[in-house]
Amino acid sequence: MSSKQLTITTRQKKDTFYNIVAAVVLLMWALPAIWIIFTAFRPGNEVNVTPPVWIPQKITLDAFLSLFGFNPDIAAGVPVWNYMWNSTRVAVLNTVFSVALGTMAGYAFSRFKFRWSSTIFLLIMLSRSVPGVALSLPLFLLMRNYGLIDTVQGLAFVYVAINIPFTAWLMDGFFRQIPQELDEAAYIDGCSHWSAFWRIDLPLALPGMAAASIFAFLASWNEYQIASIITKTPAAKTFPVGLYDFTSQFTVDWRGMAAMSVLMMVPAIIFVILTQRSMVQGLTFGAIKG
Amino acid sequence: MTNANSVPASSQTSTSRKTNFYSSQKYFPLFLIAPSLLIIGLVIIYPMLYSTYVSFTPFHLLRPEETFVFATDTMFRNYVRLFGNDVFWRSLFNTVIFLTLSVNISFLLALAISQLLARVTKGQSMMRTLLMVPMMFAPVLVGFQFAWFFNATVGLVNNALLSLGILSEPKPWLVDEPTGMMGIIIASIWMNVPVMSIILLAGTLSLPRDVYEAATVDGAGSWQQFRHITFPLLQPFIIIALTVLSLDIARAYDIVRIMTGGGPAHRTEMIWTYAGRLAIRNSQFGMASAMSMIGVVLGVLFTLYLFRQLMKSREAYQ
């Protein structure tokens, strides 16, 4: 019938309209990021040109080589290796401990109703709402006395405290999805609480722990406020602080800064691509299952 | 323990015994939680209490002889000084403006984008990946990126506008009055909208189709459907999205520091940047602590206000 044909075309038109608008919006949104990535790989004469050269004519790794000090003409002004090494150490320490402790806490909250459990849970959640700057000031004063300023361990210690709440919250939700009958069966078979946790619940919660690890790793990799106050020298300075130093030091070398930015994004890009689906799940599991 | 041995096979009777069994355990859960509580207590709770204390003292890092002089009559000197300080009021004003605009615009945009993406038929996975690009950026990175964009001499914005003939001379976006704050707000929105969109999109896609079909049969238009079906049903996701947003507002510190450093003449100064500056540049930890206490209270009030609005709108729809 002619009216049916009309409806199909209008729907197709509507669909293509939505598709196009969505594509435009998303491209616009990704534009700043794309621009930085392009610039990091450009030859020097394409940067800062008016009118702007949109698509890079040549791809070079020059900017990165200069950054790492491989370029014989330009002296490396920034200890990029230190920054990466420090950031990696801090992030790994933070991830391991905050996920371990957070998982234990999440399990406790999900299964057991003990006295003050809701108060403690609220306290832990509230502690996450303290902004980094507010925390960094007294931390600086206190850590001075213990010689923890400008150490990777000190910074990681702080990060663990900051990341436990989110991990615990995440794992609490995950553990609630694991049926308690499995634990019960284990108890009947003679398991203690701990071995039931270790052998039954933990293996099933590995996807949740993976998601939590990624959040913890990225949180520590990207953190600036506390790191800027607690670390002083390249012995412990992390990448975000290094980037800030670079931008204030080399306000002319935009390409170098772009290269540094790309380096900083590498772990995040890897993780996001690998876990695109499960990240959405991780953020919304509570609401969907109800 | 005796309960466990006598648990029958059927799950019906074991439900009450399950809760009994789990709630009868006092020590195991505490043992699991203890290390976390210890670390959080050491790193967050104790320092915040200490900070409150310091805010009542004239603590100055380079003048130790003045430290810890806690006298009840001069207790509130820091706070009094702050309230008489013009820069303080300016930074308070800026912070409120920034928070209000950034949160509201981010939320509305995220809602709109999520609805748009929910109607997309092809390449949704690809769209989601594109949307996640800003998530890969650390806040410092976002700040740097937009600092570069809005840069007066080499920024892409000026470059493009000049080539297109819209501008006749380069405009120093980050230095001028409202544009500096606008730039920061834009950066913050750019950073926050993707995560919220993804959350709201997941929520929208999980809604049951039949309600919409029934509504269309009854003659409801798309706006009505959105207002009466989508929006109320999205409440739990909206709560998650706003929680994520409100807790990340403090990330604005990174953006402001690297984009304007508080702006020429404190134009874009926020509570946090001013507190940080008092502490680091002037070593006035007492004043800085007082400021950060005010900031924390402000943050808590803001979050409470957000949730009060949410609860109200929840009731309106039920």
Coordinates of C-alpha atoms in Angstrom, one line a residue, chain A residues 85-278:
Chain A
W85 CA 58.8 4.9 35.8
N86 CA 57.4 6.7 38.8
S87 CA 53.9 6.8 37.5
T88 CA 54.1 3.1 36.7
R89 CA 55.4 2.2 40.2
V90 CA 52.8 4.2 42.0
A91 CA 50.0 3.0 39.8
V92 CA 50.9 -0.7 40.2
L93 CA 51.3 -0.4 44.0
N94 CA 48.1 1.5 44.2
T95 CA 46.1 -1.0 42.0
V96 CA 47.4 -4.1 43.8
F97 CA 46.6 -2.9 47.3
S98 CA 43.5 -0.9 46.8
V99 CA 41.8 -3.7 44.8
A100 CA 42.9 -6.3 47.4
L101 CA 41.7 -4.3 50.4
G102 CA 38.6 -3.0 48.5
T103 CA 37.5 -6.4 47.4
M104 CA 37.7 -7.7 51.0
A105 CA 35.7 -4.8 52.2
G106 CA 33.2 -5.1 49.4
Y107 CA 32.7 -8.7 50.2
A108 CA 32.1 -8.0 53.9
F109 CA 29.5 -5.3 53.1
S110 CA 27.7 -7.5 50.5
R111 CA 27.3 -10.6 52.6
F112 CA 27.3 -9.6 56.3
K113 CA 25.0 -7.4 58.2
F114 CA 27.0 -6.4 61.3
R115 CA 26.6 -3.6 63.7
W116 CA 27.5 -0.2 62.2
S117 CA 27.9 -1.8 58.8
S118 CA 25.9 1.0 57.2
T119 CA 27.6 3.7 59.1
I120 CA 31.0 2.4 58.2
F121 CA 30.0 2.1 54.6
L122 CA 28.7 5.7 54.6
L123 CA 32.0 6.8 56.2
I124 CA 34.0 5.1 53.6
M125 CA 31.9 6.6 50.8
L126 CA 32.1 10.1 52.3
S127 CA 35.8 9.9 52.5
R128 CA 35.9 9.8 48.7
S129 CA 34.2 13.2 48.5
V130 CA 37.2 15.0 50.0
P131 CA 38.9 16.9 47.2
G132 CA 42.5 16.2 46.6
V133 CA 43.7 19.7 47.4
A134 CA 42.0 19.9 50.7
L135 CA 43.6 16.6 51.6
S136 CA 47.0 17.4 50.3
L137 CA 47.6 20.3 52.6
P138 CA 47.5 18.4 55.9
L139 CA 49.0 15.4 54.3
F140 CA 52.0 17.5 53.3
L141 CA 52.4 18.6 56.9
L142 CA 52.0 15.1 58.3
M143 CA 54.1 13.3 55.8
R144 CA 57.0 15.6 56.3
N145 CA 57.5 14.2 59.8
Y146 CA 57.8 10.7 58.5
G147 CA 60.0 11.4 55.6
L148 CA 57.4 10.3 53.1
I149 CA 57.5 13.4 51.0
D150 CA 58.9 12.8 47.6
T151 CA 58.7 9.1 47.8
V152 CA 56.8 6.7 45.5
Q153 CA 55.7 4.6 48.4
G154 CA 54.2 7.6 50.3
L155 CA 52.2 8.6 47.2
A156 CA 51.0 5.1 46.6
F157 CA 50.0 4.8 50.2
V158 CA 47.8 7.9 49.8
Y159 CA 46.3 6.7 46.6
V160 CA 45.3 3.4 48.1
A161 CA 43.2 5.2 50.7
I162 CA 41.6 7.2 48.0
N163 CA 40.8 4.3 45.8
I164 CA 39.5 1.8 48.3
P165 CA 36.0 3.4 48.6
F166 CA 35.2 3.1 44.9
T167 CA 36.7 -0.4 44.7
A168 CA 34.7 -1.5 47.7
W169 CA 31.5 0.0 46.2
L170 CA 32.1 -1.7 42.9
M171 CA 32.9 -5.1 44.4
D172 CA 30.0 -4.9 46.8
G173 CA 27.7 -4.7 43.8
F174 CA 29.5 -7.6 42.1
F175 CA 29.4 -9.9 45.1
R176 CA 25.7 -9.3 45.5
Q177 CA 25.2 -10.8 42.1
I178 CA 26.9 -14.0 43.2
P179 CA 24.3 -16.2 44.8
Q180 CA 24.8 -16.9 48.5
E181 CA 23.8 -20.5 47.9
L182 CA 27.3 -21.2 46.7
D183 CA 28.8 -20.0 49.9
E184 CA 26.2 -22.0 51.8
A185 CA 27.2 -25.1 50.0
A186 CA 30.8 -24.5 50.8
Y187 CA 30.1 -24.1 54.5
I188 CA 28.1 -27.3 54.5
D189 CA 31.1 -29.0 53.0
G190 CA 33.2 -27.7 55.8
C191 CA 34.8 -24.5 54.4
S192 CA 35.7 -21.7 56.8
H193 CA 34.5 -18.2 55.9
W194 CA 37.9 -17.3 54.5
S195 CA 38.3 -20.3 52.3
A196 CA 34.8 -19.9 51.0
F197 CA 35.7 -16.4 50.1
W198 CA 39.0 -17.3 48.6
R199 CA 37.9 -20.3 46.7
I200 CA 34.4 -19.6 45.6
D201 CA 33.6 -15.9 45.6
L202 CA 36.9 -14.5 44.5
P203 CA 37.3 -16.5 41.2
L204 CA 33.7 -15.5 40.3
A205 CA 34.4 -11.9 41.0
L206 CA 37.5 -11.6 38.8
P207 CA 35.7 -9.5 36.1
G208 CA 34.7 -7.0 38.8
M209 CA 38.3 -7.0 40.1
A210 CA 39.5 -6.4 36.6
A211 CA 37.2 -3.4 36.2
A212 CA 38.2 -2.1 39.6
S213 CA 41.9 -2.5 38.7
I214 CA 41.5 -0.4 35.6
F215 CA 39.8 2.4 37.5
A216 CA 42.4 2.3 40.2
F217 CA 45.3 2.3 37.7
L218 CA 43.9 5.2 35.7
A219 CA 42.9 7.2 38.8
S220 CA 46.5 7.0 40.0
W221 CA 48.0 7.5 36.6
N222 CA 46.0 10.7 36.0
E223 CA 46.1 12.2 39.4
Y224 CA 47.6 15.7 39.7
Q225 CA 46.5 17.5 42.9
I226 CA 48.1 15.4 45.6
A227 CA 51.0 14.4 43.5
S228 CA 51.9 18.0 42.8
I229 CA 52.1 18.7 46.5
I230 CA 53.7 15.5 47.8
T231 CA 56.4 15.0 45.2
K232 CA 59.2 17.5 44.6
T233 CA 61.9 16.0 42.4
P234 CA 62.1 13.6 39.5
A235 CA 62.8 10.9 42.0
A236 CA 59.1 10.6 42.6
K237 CA 57.3 13.1 40.3
T238 CA 54.6 11.4 38.3
F239 CA 53.5 12.0 34.8
P240 CA 50.8 14.6 35.3
V241 CA 53.1 16.7 37.4
G242 CA 55.7 16.4 34.8
L243 CA 53.3 17.5 32.1
Y244 CA 52.4 20.6 34.1
D245 CA 56.1 21.4 34.6
F246 CA 56.7 20.9 30.9
T247 CA 54.0 23.3 29.9
S248 CA 55.1 26.0 32.2
Q249 CA 58.7 25.5 31.2
F250 CA 58.4 25.1 27.5
T251 CA 55.5 27.3 26.5
V252 CA 56.7 27.4 22.9
D253 CA 57.2 23.7 22.2
W254 CA 53.6 22.8 21.6
R255 CA 54.5 19.7 19.6
G256 CA 56.6 18.4 22.5
M257 CA 53.7 18.9 24.8
A258 CA 51.4 17.1 22.4
A259 CA 53.9 14.2 22.3
M260 CA 54.0 14.1 26.1
S261 CA 50.2 14.2 26.1
V262 CA 49.9 11.2 23.8
L263 CA 52.3 9.3 25.9
M264 CA 50.2 10.0 28.9
M265 CA 47.1 8.7 27.1
V266 CA 48.6 5.4 26.2
P267 CA 47.6 3.3 29.2
A268 CA 44.1 4.8 29.2
I269 CA 43.6 4.1 25.5
I270 CA 44.7 0.5 25.9
F271 CA 42.4 -0.1 28.8
V272 CA 39.4 1.7 27.3
I273 CA 39.6 -0.3 24.0
L274 CA 40.0 -3.6 25.9
T275 CA 37.1 -3.1 28.3
Q276 CA 34.7 -0.8 26.5
R277 CA 31.7 -3.1 27.2
S278 CA 32.4 -4.2 30.7

